Structure formats: C-alpha cells, structure tokens
Coordinates of C-alpha atoms and ligand atoms in Angstrom, one line a residue:
X1 CA 32.7 4.3 -37.5
X2 CA 29.4 2.6 -37.9
X3 CA 26.7 4.2 -35.7
X4 CA 24.1 1.7 -34.8
X5 CA 20.5 2.7 -34.2
X6 CA 19.1 1.3 -31.1
X7 CA 15.6 1.0 -29.6
X8 CA 14.4 4.2 -28.2
X9 CA 12.1 4.5 -25.2
X10 CA 9.6 7.1 -24.0
X11 CA 11.2 10.1 -22.5
X12 CA 9.2 9.6 -19.3
X13 CA 11.4 6.6 -18.5
X14 CA 14.3 8.8 -17.9
X15 CA 12.5 10.3 -14.9
X16 CA 11.5 6.9 -13.5
X17 CA 14.0 5.3 -11.1
X18 CA 15.1 1.7 -11.8
X19 CA 13.5 -0.5 -9.1
X20 CA 15.3 -0.9 -5.8
X21 CA 14.0 -3.8 -3.8
X22 CA 13.7 -3.7 0.0
X23 CA 17.2 -4.6 1.3
X24 CA 17.5 -8.0 2.9
X25 CA 19.2 -7.8 6.3
X26 CA 23.0 -8.0 6.4
X27 CA 24.1 -11.6 6.2
X28 CA 25.9 -12.9 9.3
X29 CA 23.9 -10.8 11.7
X30 CA 23.0 -12.8 14.8
X31 CA 19.4 -12.8 13.8
X32 CA 18.0 -10.9 10.9
X33 CA 14.6 -9.5 10.2
X34 CA 13.1 -7.9 7.1
X35 CA 10.9 -5.1 8.2
X36 CA 11.3 -3.2 4.9
X37 CA 8.4 -4.3 2.7
X38 CA 5.3 -4.3 4.9
X39 CA 4.9 -8.1 4.6
X40 CA 2.9 -10.3 6.9
X41 CA 5.3 -12.3 9.1
X42 CA 2.8 -15.2 9.4
X43 CA 2.9 -18.2 7.1
X44 CA -0.2 -18.9 4.9
X45 CA -3.6 -19.2 6.7
X46 CA -4.9 -22.7 7.5
X47 CA -6.3 -24.5 4.4
X48 CA -4.6 -22.1 2.0
X49 CA -1.6 -24.3 1.4
X50 CA -3.8 -27.3 0.7
X51 CA -5.9 -25.3 -1.8
X52 CA -2.7 -24.0 -3.5
X53 CA -1.2 -27.5 -3.7
X54 CA -4.4 -28.8 -5.4
X55 CA -4.4 -25.9 -7.8
X56 CA -0.8 -26.4 -8.6
X57 CA -1.6 -29.8 -10.0
X58 CA -3.3 -28.2 -13.0
X59 CA -0.7 -25.6 -13.8
X60 CA -0.5 -26.8 -17.3
X61 CA -3.9 -25.1 -17.8
X62 CA -4.5 -21.3 -18.2
X63 CA -6.3 -19.7 -15.2
X64 CA -9.9 -18.9 -15.4
X65 CA -9.7 -15.6 -17.3
X66 CA -13.0 -14.4 -15.9
X67 CA -11.9 -15.2 -12.3
X68 CA -15.5 -16.5 -11.7
X69 CA -15.2 -18.0 -8.3
X70 CA -13.1 -15.2 -6.7
X71 CA -15.1 -12.4 -8.2
X72 CA -18.3 -14.1 -6.9
X73 CA -16.8 -14.4 -3.4
X74 CA -15.7 -10.8 -3.3
X75 CA -19.0 -9.5 -4.7
X76 CA -20.8 -11.5 -2.0
X77 CA -18.5 -10.2 0.7
X78 CA -19.1 -6.6 -0.2
X79 CA -22.7 -6.8 -1.2
X80 CA -22.2 -5.9 -4.9
X81 CA -22.6 -7.7 -8.2
X82 CA -19.6 -9.2 -10.0
X83 CA -19.6 -6.4 -12.5
X84 CA -18.5 -4.2 -9.6
X85 CA -15.4 -6.2 -8.9
X86 CA -12.1 -6.6 -10.7
X87 CA -9.0 -8.5 -9.7
X88 CA -5.4 -7.9 -10.7
X89 CA -1.8 -9.0 -10.0
X90 CA -1.7 -7.0 -6.8
X91 CA -3.7 -3.9 -6.2
X92 CA -0.8 -2.0 -7.7
X93 CA -1.7 -3.5 -11.1
X94 CA -5.3 -2.3 -10.6
X95 CA -3.9 1.2 -10.0
X96 CA -1.9 1.0 -13.2
X97 CA -5.0 -0.2 -15.1
X98 CA -7.2 2.6 -13.7
X99 CA -4.6 5.2 -14.7
X100 CA -4.1 3.7 -18.2
X101 CA -7.9 3.6 -18.6
X102 CA -8.2 7.2 -17.6
X103 CA -5.2 9.2 -18.7
X104 CA -3.4 10.4 -21.8
X105 CA -0.5 12.8 -22.2
X106 CA -1.2 16.1 -20.6
X107 CA -3.8 14.9 -18.1
X108 CA -3.2 15.4 -14.4
X109 CA -3.3 13.0 -11.5
X110 CA -3.5 14.4 -8.0
X111 CA -2.0 12.5 -5.0
X112 CA -0.6 13.3 -1.6
X113 CA 3.1 13.4 -1.0
X114 CA 4.8 11.7 0.7
X115 CA 2.8 8.6 -0.1
X116 CA 3.3 5.2 -1.8
X117 CA 6.4 5.2 -3.9
X118 CA 4.6 3.4 -6.7
X119 CA 2.4 6.5 -7.4
X120 CA 4.9 8.7 -9.2
X121 CA 6.0 5.7 -11.3
X122 CA 2.5 4.6 -12.2
X123 CA 1.4 8.1 -13.0
X124 CA 4.4 8.8 -15.1
X125 CA 4.0 5.7 -17.1
X126 CA 0.4 6.5 -17.8
X127 CA 1.6 9.7 -19.6
X128 CA -0.2 11.9 -17.1
X129 CA 1.5 14.6 -15.0
X130 CA 1.5 14.0 -11.3
X131 CA 0.3 16.9 -9.1
X132 CA 1.5 16.3 -5.6
X133 CA -0.1 17.8 -2.5
X134 CA 2.1 17.9 0.7
X135 CA 0.9 16.0 3.7
X136 CA -0.2 18.1 6.8
X137 CA 2.0 18.5 9.8
X138 CA 0.5 15.4 11.2
X139 CA 1.6 13.4 8.2
X140 CA -2.0 13.1 7.0
X141 CA -3.6 13.8 3.7
X142 CA -4.6 17.4 3.2
X143 CA -7.9 16.6 1.5
X144 CA -9.1 20.3 1.1
X145 CA -5.8 21.1 -0.6
X146 CA -6.1 18.0 -2.8
X147 CA -9.6 19.0 -3.9
X148 CA -8.3 22.5 -4.6
X149 CA -5.5 21.1 -6.8
X150 CA -8.1 19.7 -9.2
X151 CA -8.1 21.4 -12.6
X152 CA -9.8 20.9 -15.9
X153 CA -7.0 18.6 -16.8
X154 CA -7.4 16.3 -13.7
X155 CA -8.6 12.8 -14.5
X156 CA -7.8 10.9 -11.3
X157 CA -7.2 11.7 -7.6
X158 CA -5.5 8.9 -5.6
X159 CA -6.2 8.8 -1.8
X160 CA -4.0 6.4 0.2
X161 CA -5.6 5.4 3.5
X162 CA -3.9 4.5 5.7
X163 CA -1.1 6.4 4.1
X164 CA 2.0 4.4 3.2
X165 CA 4.6 5.2 4.6
X166 CA 3.4 7.7 7.3
X167 CA 0.4 5.7 8.8
X168 CA -2.7 7.9 9.4
X169 CA -6.0 7.0 7.9
X170 CA -8.4 9.5 6.2
X171 CA -11.4 10.4 8.4
X172 CA -15.1 10.1 7.6
X173 CA -16.1 13.7 7.8
X174 CA -13.1 15.1 5.8
X175 CA -13.6 12.3 3.2
X176 CA -17.3 13.1 2.7
X177 CA -16.5 16.8 2.3
X178 CA -13.8 15.9 -0.2
X179 CA -16.1 13.7 -2.3
X180 CA -18.6 16.6 -2.3
X181 CA -15.9 18.9 -3.7
X182 CA -14.6 16.6 -6.4
X183 CA -16.3 16.9 -9.7
X184 CA -18.0 13.7 -10.7
X185 CA -16.0 13.5 -13.9
X186 CA -12.8 13.0 -11.8
X187 CA -12.1 9.4 -10.7
X188 CA -11.2 9.0 -7.0
X189 CA -9.1 5.9 -6.5
X190 CA -9.0 5.0 -2.8
X191 CA -6.0 2.8 -2.0
X192 CA -6.9 0.8 1.1
X193 CA -4.1 -1.7 1.0
X194 CA -3.9 -1.7 4.8
X195 CA -7.7 -1.3 5.6
X196 CA -7.8 -4.5 7.7
X197 CA -5.3 -3.1 10.2
X198 CA -7.3 0.2 10.9
X199 CA -8.5 0.7 14.4
X200 CA -9.2 4.5 14.2
X201 CA -12.9 4.7 14.9
X202 CA -13.2 7.8 12.7
X203 CA -11.9 6.1 9.6
X204 CA -13.6 7.0 6.3
X205 CA -15.9 4.4 4.7
X206 CA -14.9 4.4 1.0
X207 CA -16.9 1.3 0.1
X208 CA -20.3 3.0 0.4
X209 CA -19.4 5.8 -2.0
X210 CA -17.8 3.2 -4.3
X211 CA -21.2 1.5 -4.5
X212 CA -23.2 4.7 -4.7
X213 CA -21.2 7.2 -6.8
X214 CA -20.0 7.0 -10.4
X215 CA -16.5 8.1 -9.7
X216 CA -15.1 6.3 -6.6
X217 CA -13.2 3.0 -6.8
X218 CA -11.6 1.2 -3.8
X219 CA -8.4 -0.9 -4.1
X220 CA -7.6 -3.6 -1.7
X221 CA -5.2 -6.5 -1.6
X222 CA -4.5 -10.0 -0.4
X223 CA -0.8 -9.0 0.0
X224 CA -0.7 -7.5 3.5
X225 CA -3.3 -8.7 6.0
X226 CA -4.0 -11.9 4.1
X227 CA -0.3 -12.7 3.7
X228 CA -0.3 -13.6 0.0
X229 CA 2.2 -11.0 -1.2
X230 CA 4.1 -13.6 -3.1
X231 CA 1.1 -14.7 -5.1
X232 CA 0.1 -11.2 -6.4
X233 CA -3.6 -10.7 -6.1
X234 CA -5.5 -7.6 -5.3
X235 CA -9.0 -6.3 -6.1
X236 CA -11.1 -3.2 -7.0
X237 CA -14.6 -2.5 -5.9
X238 CA -16.5 0.3 -7.7
X239 CA -19.0 1.3 -10.3
X240 CA -19.5 -1.2 -13.2
X241 CA -18.3 1.2 -15.9
X242 CA -15.1 2.0 -14.0
X243 CA -14.5 -1.7 -13.3
X244 CA -15.2 -2.5 -17.0
X245 CA -12.6 0.1 -18.0
X246 CA -10.0 -1.4 -15.6
X247 CA -10.7 -4.9 -16.8
X248 CA -10.1 -3.8 -20.4
X249 CA -6.6 -2.7 -19.5
X250 CA -5.7 -5.9 -17.6
X251 CA -3.2 -8.4 -19.0
X252 CA -5.0 -11.5 -20.1
X253 CA -4.8 -14.3 -17.5
X254 CA -2.9 -12.0 -15.1
X255 CA -4.1 -13.5 -11.9
X256 CA -2.7 -17.1 -11.8
X257 CA -5.0 -20.0 -11.0
X258 CA -3.0 -20.6 -7.8
X259 CA -3.5 -17.0 -6.7
X260 CA -7.2 -17.1 -7.4
X261 CA -7.6 -20.3 -5.4
X262 CA -5.4 -19.0 -2.5
X263 CA -7.4 -15.8 -2.3
X264 CA -10.7 -17.6 -2.2
X265 CA -9.4 -20.0 0.4
X266 CA -8.3 -17.1 2.5
X267 CA -11.8 -15.7 2.4
X268 CA -13.0 -19.0 3.9
X269 CA -10.9 -18.5 7.1
X270 CA -11.5 -14.9 8.0
X271 CA -11.7 -15.6 11.7
X272 CA -8.1 -16.9 11.6
X273 CA -7.2 -13.9 9.5
X274 CA -8.7 -11.5 12.0
X275 CA -6.8 -13.2 14.9
X276 CA -3.6 -12.5 13.1
X277 CA -4.5 -9.0 12.3
X278 CA -5.4 -8.4 15.9
X279 CA -2.0 -9.8 17.0
X280 CA -0.2 -7.5 14.6
X281 CA -2.3 -4.5 15.7
X282 CA -1.4 -5.3 19.3
X283 CA 2.3 -5.5 18.3
X284 CA 1.8 -2.1 16.5
X285 CA 0.6 -0.6 19.7
X286 CA 3.5 -2.0 21.6
X287 CA 6.0 -0.6 19.0
X288 CA 4.3 2.8 18.9
X289 CA 4.3 3.0 22.7
X290 CA 7.9 1.9 22.9
X291 CA 9.0 4.5 20.4
X292 CA 7.0 7.2 22.3
X293 CA 8.7 6.2 25.6
X294 CA 12.0 6.6 23.8
X295 CA 11.0 10.1 22.8
X296 CA 10.1 9.5 19.1
X297 CA 7.3 11.5 17.6
X298 CA 5.4 8.9 15.6
X299 CA 2.3 9.8 13.5
X300 CA -0.8 7.8 14.0
X301 CA 0.0 4.3 12.8
X302 CA -3.0 2.6 11.2
X303 CA -1.3 0.1 8.9
X304 CA 1.2 -2.7 9.7
X305 CA 4.1 -0.2 9.9
X306 CA 5.3 2.8 11.8
X307 CA 7.0 6.0 10.5
X308 CA 10.0 7.5 12.1
X309 CA 10.3 11.1 10.9
X310 CA 14.1 11.3 11.1
X311 CA 14.5 13.9 8.3
X312 CA 18.1 14.2 7.2
X313 CA 19.1 11.2 9.3
X314 CA 16.7 8.7 7.7
X315 CA 19.3 7.0 5.5
X316 CA 21.8 7.0 8.3
X317 CA 19.2 5.2 10.5
X318 CA 18.6 2.7 7.7
X319 CA 22.2 1.7 7.8
X320 CA 22.3 1.7 11.6
X321 CA 19.4 -0.8 11.7
X322 CA 20.8 -2.8 8.8
X323 CA 24.1 -3.3 10.6
X324 CA 22.1 -4.6 13.6
X325 CA 20.2 -7.2 11.6
X326 CA 17.0 -5.3 10.8
X327 CA 16.2 -4.2 7.3
X328 CA 13.9 -1.1 7.2
X329 CA 12.8 1.3 4.5
X330 CA 14.5 4.8 4.7
X331 CA 13.2 7.6 2.5
X332 CA 16.1 10.0 2.0
X333 CA 15.7 13.3 3.8
X334 CA 12.3 12.4 5.1
X335 CA 11.8 9.4 7.4
X336 CA 12.0 5.6 7.8
X337 CA 9.1 3.2 7.4
X338 CA 9.4 0.1 9.6
X339 CA 7.0 -2.9 9.2
X340 CA 5.4 -4.4 12.4
X341 CA 6.7 -7.9 12.3
X342 CA 6.8 -10.9 14.7
X343 CA 7.4 -10.0 18.4
X344 CA 11.1 -10.9 18.3
X345 CA 11.6 -8.6 15.3
X346 CA 9.8 -5.8 17.0
X347 CA 11.8 -6.3 20.2
X348 CA 15.0 -6.1 18.1
X349 CA 13.8 -3.0 16.4
X350 CA 13.0 -1.3 19.7
X351 CA 16.5 -2.2 21.0
X352 CA 18.0 -0.6 17.9
X353 CA 16.0 2.6 18.3
X354 CA 17.0 2.8 22.0
X355 CA 20.6 2.4 21.0
X356 CA 20.1 5.1 18.4
X357 CA 18.6 7.5 20.9
X358 CA 21.4 6.8 23.3
X359 CA 23.9 7.9 20.7
X360 CA 22.4 11.2 19.6
X361 CA 19.5 13.6 19.5
X362 CA 17.8 12.3 16.4
X363 CA 14.3 13.7 16.8
X364 CA 15.1 17.3 17.8
X365 CA 13.6 18.7 14.6
X366 CA 10.7 16.2 14.4
X367 CA 7.3 17.8 13.9
X368 CA 4.5 17.4 16.5
X369 CA 2.0 14.8 15.8
X370 CA -1.5 14.3 17.1
X371 CA -1.2 10.7 18.0
X372 CA -4.0 8.3 18.9
X373 CA -2.2 5.3 20.1
Ligands
PLP401 C1 1.5 -2.8 -0.5 C2 0.7 -1.7 -1.1 C3 -0.2 -1.9 -2.2 C4 -0.5 -3.2 -2.8 O1 0.4 -4.0 -3.2 P1 0.0 -5.3 -4.0 O2 0.9 -6.3 -3.4 O3 0.3 -4.9 -5.4 O4 -1.4 -5.6 -3.8 C5 -1.0 -0.9 -2.7 N1 -0.9 0.3 -2.2 C6 -0.1 0.6 -1.1 C7 -0.2 1.9 -0.6 C8 0.7 -0.4 -0.6 O5 1.5 -0.1 0.4

C-alpha cells in the first residue's frame, strides 16, 4: 500500500479546539434572540452607514495601510501621539500580535481563569505556555496571585477588565499595587473590550499607565459598545516601542477601508453612542435585579453581559434557553454568559430563568458574590 505523506502541523494545534460559533437560536421558536456573543443589539450609529456606503464605492483599492485618519482620531481622543496607537482586525488580533511579538517556545503568559476563551488559543499559538490563575470567589481577578505567578520565563500578563465572561472590573487600588509588583520587563496587556459599559466608580484607569509606563498596553474595540463587530476593528494604546512591535506583526492591509471609515465615523457621534451604552447599562441593571429577585447569585456585571454561575448545570441551562428561543453561551461545568440585548430579549431571558427556577433548585451550590448592582 502506498503511504502518502501529508502536511504536518505544529503539535500545539492538537490542544486547540476547533472553533465553535455562538449557536443561533432554534429555528421555529416564536421569537428568537441571540444573546450568546456579546453583540450590540442596535443597528449602526447615525452617519456610519453613509460613510460605509461611500467607502464601499472604492473597494477596488487597498485600504490605507498606515490607517492615517483613524490613528489620528484615536491619538487625539486619548491624548497620545499616533506612534502610541495601533489598529487591528478586532482587538483579538492585537492580542495575537502582542503575543507573537513577545513570545517564543518556553515563555510563559499569565492570565486569569475563567476568562476570555480566546486567551488559551492565542497563547498556545504564540508558542508560549499559559499559566492560569483562578478567579477569586467573587469571580474577580486575583491580581496578587497573578503577580506572584510571574517567573523569569514570563513575558506577558493579560488582565481582562471587565472580565469576560464573569463581569467584574479590576479596581484602581489593586491594579496600582499589581503594576508596582510586575517587573518592567513583563508586558501587561489590559483587555478593556467592555470599558464603555463600566459604571463601577472604583474601576482601574489603565490608560494612564499605558501612557506613562514602558510595559502597559490597553486593548479596546469597536465591536461591542460601538456595534461594529461585523467590520472587525479594534485598537491598542501604549508605549511607542510596544505599538511598533505590534504593528510589525500585523497582517498588511488588515483593517479594511470600510472598517477604518466606519470607526472614524463612529467617533464623530459619541453622544449617540453614549445614549445607547446608557440604555444597555440600564437594561443590565434590570436583568441583574431580576435575576437577584429570582434568587440567582450574579457577580458584579460591568460589561454588556451577565454571568450565571450554574456549575454542573450550565450546559443544561444552555439547552433550556435555546429550546425557548434564546441562544446563550454556556461554559461546561462552570456557568452561562448571557448578553444584555434589546428589552424584549431581556424580558424573554428573565421569563426563562424564572421558569428554570420554578423547575429546580439550580443555584444551591452557587458561591456568594459581593454585588454592587
Ligand atoms: C469581544 C472581546 C474582545 C474583542 O473582540 P474583537 O471583536 O476582536 O475586537 C476582546 N476581548 C474580550 C475579552 C472580548 O470579550
């Protein structure tokens, strides 16, 4: 028998799950809502569609590789120079670039767990070894433990605030202590994908250290609050040498001309953006209060999502909600992340949790959370 050679891939790929998209709601459900991917339920902001249509007319041309206009707008917004700003195809891409720029085989990357499901994949692909630090009982980052997990091999620490999927944001005092404890040779990547939704008055300010320190970079995105998830554009603000390293790892012409224009146009209409964010934050409060009234222990929700710590029943709840027309994101054995959507979707979700409560005693083993609703 002829044995054919075939292309071989890096061993690390065996440990990386093939991508599973957020499930769309069951077809045929009376009404169905997708609350599984932390998307913004609103259509594009005013003026953005027009800008996109105009940009679409020149799609035969490559985008501006230097992203001149958008970088200038972001630099202006944050009081930095353009050399302190990079853009990418979503802030996830910028995380990949930061890791690729920093890590080789044998290096270590510290991050909290449970956190964003892209982290183990991005870290694995960089060749580095992930060192995970469990969240505290309140589903928060344990920053002292993360600082203590740094070794001579550590190149990067990722801090996700607010933490996806559990919700709490890192606080100012603990973050300042953390930065003081992290050696300056270790890059701190602060993933603030949900920063616009934060109402916690104690939230850490990562932008100031990103401007002042050599080893702090902040990632933000147009996908969530700005509602441009489908266009793929995020950005990094940090020290010029870090930004330069990130840019060197970027794919050429990654951020499309349409995405560049849409992001810039979104920055023109920030008051409208803030109205929408306020409405979602109010809905978040309504959902959190509704869940608390039903007896759920929900950790502090600072993003556009809530976390149900259902433990062993997480996947079961995912199916339960799916059957009732709402797609949510269960994490096996741990909990369920549910996006705050339009009011009708949130109403439906609260009906489903009430029905779930009526049928069992799901939160008996749930941990206690210090909640600030
Ligand atoms: C959604 C999300 C991102 C960003 O996604 P992009 O669409 O790639 O900008 C980054 N980090 C976390 C924690 C997220 O939840």
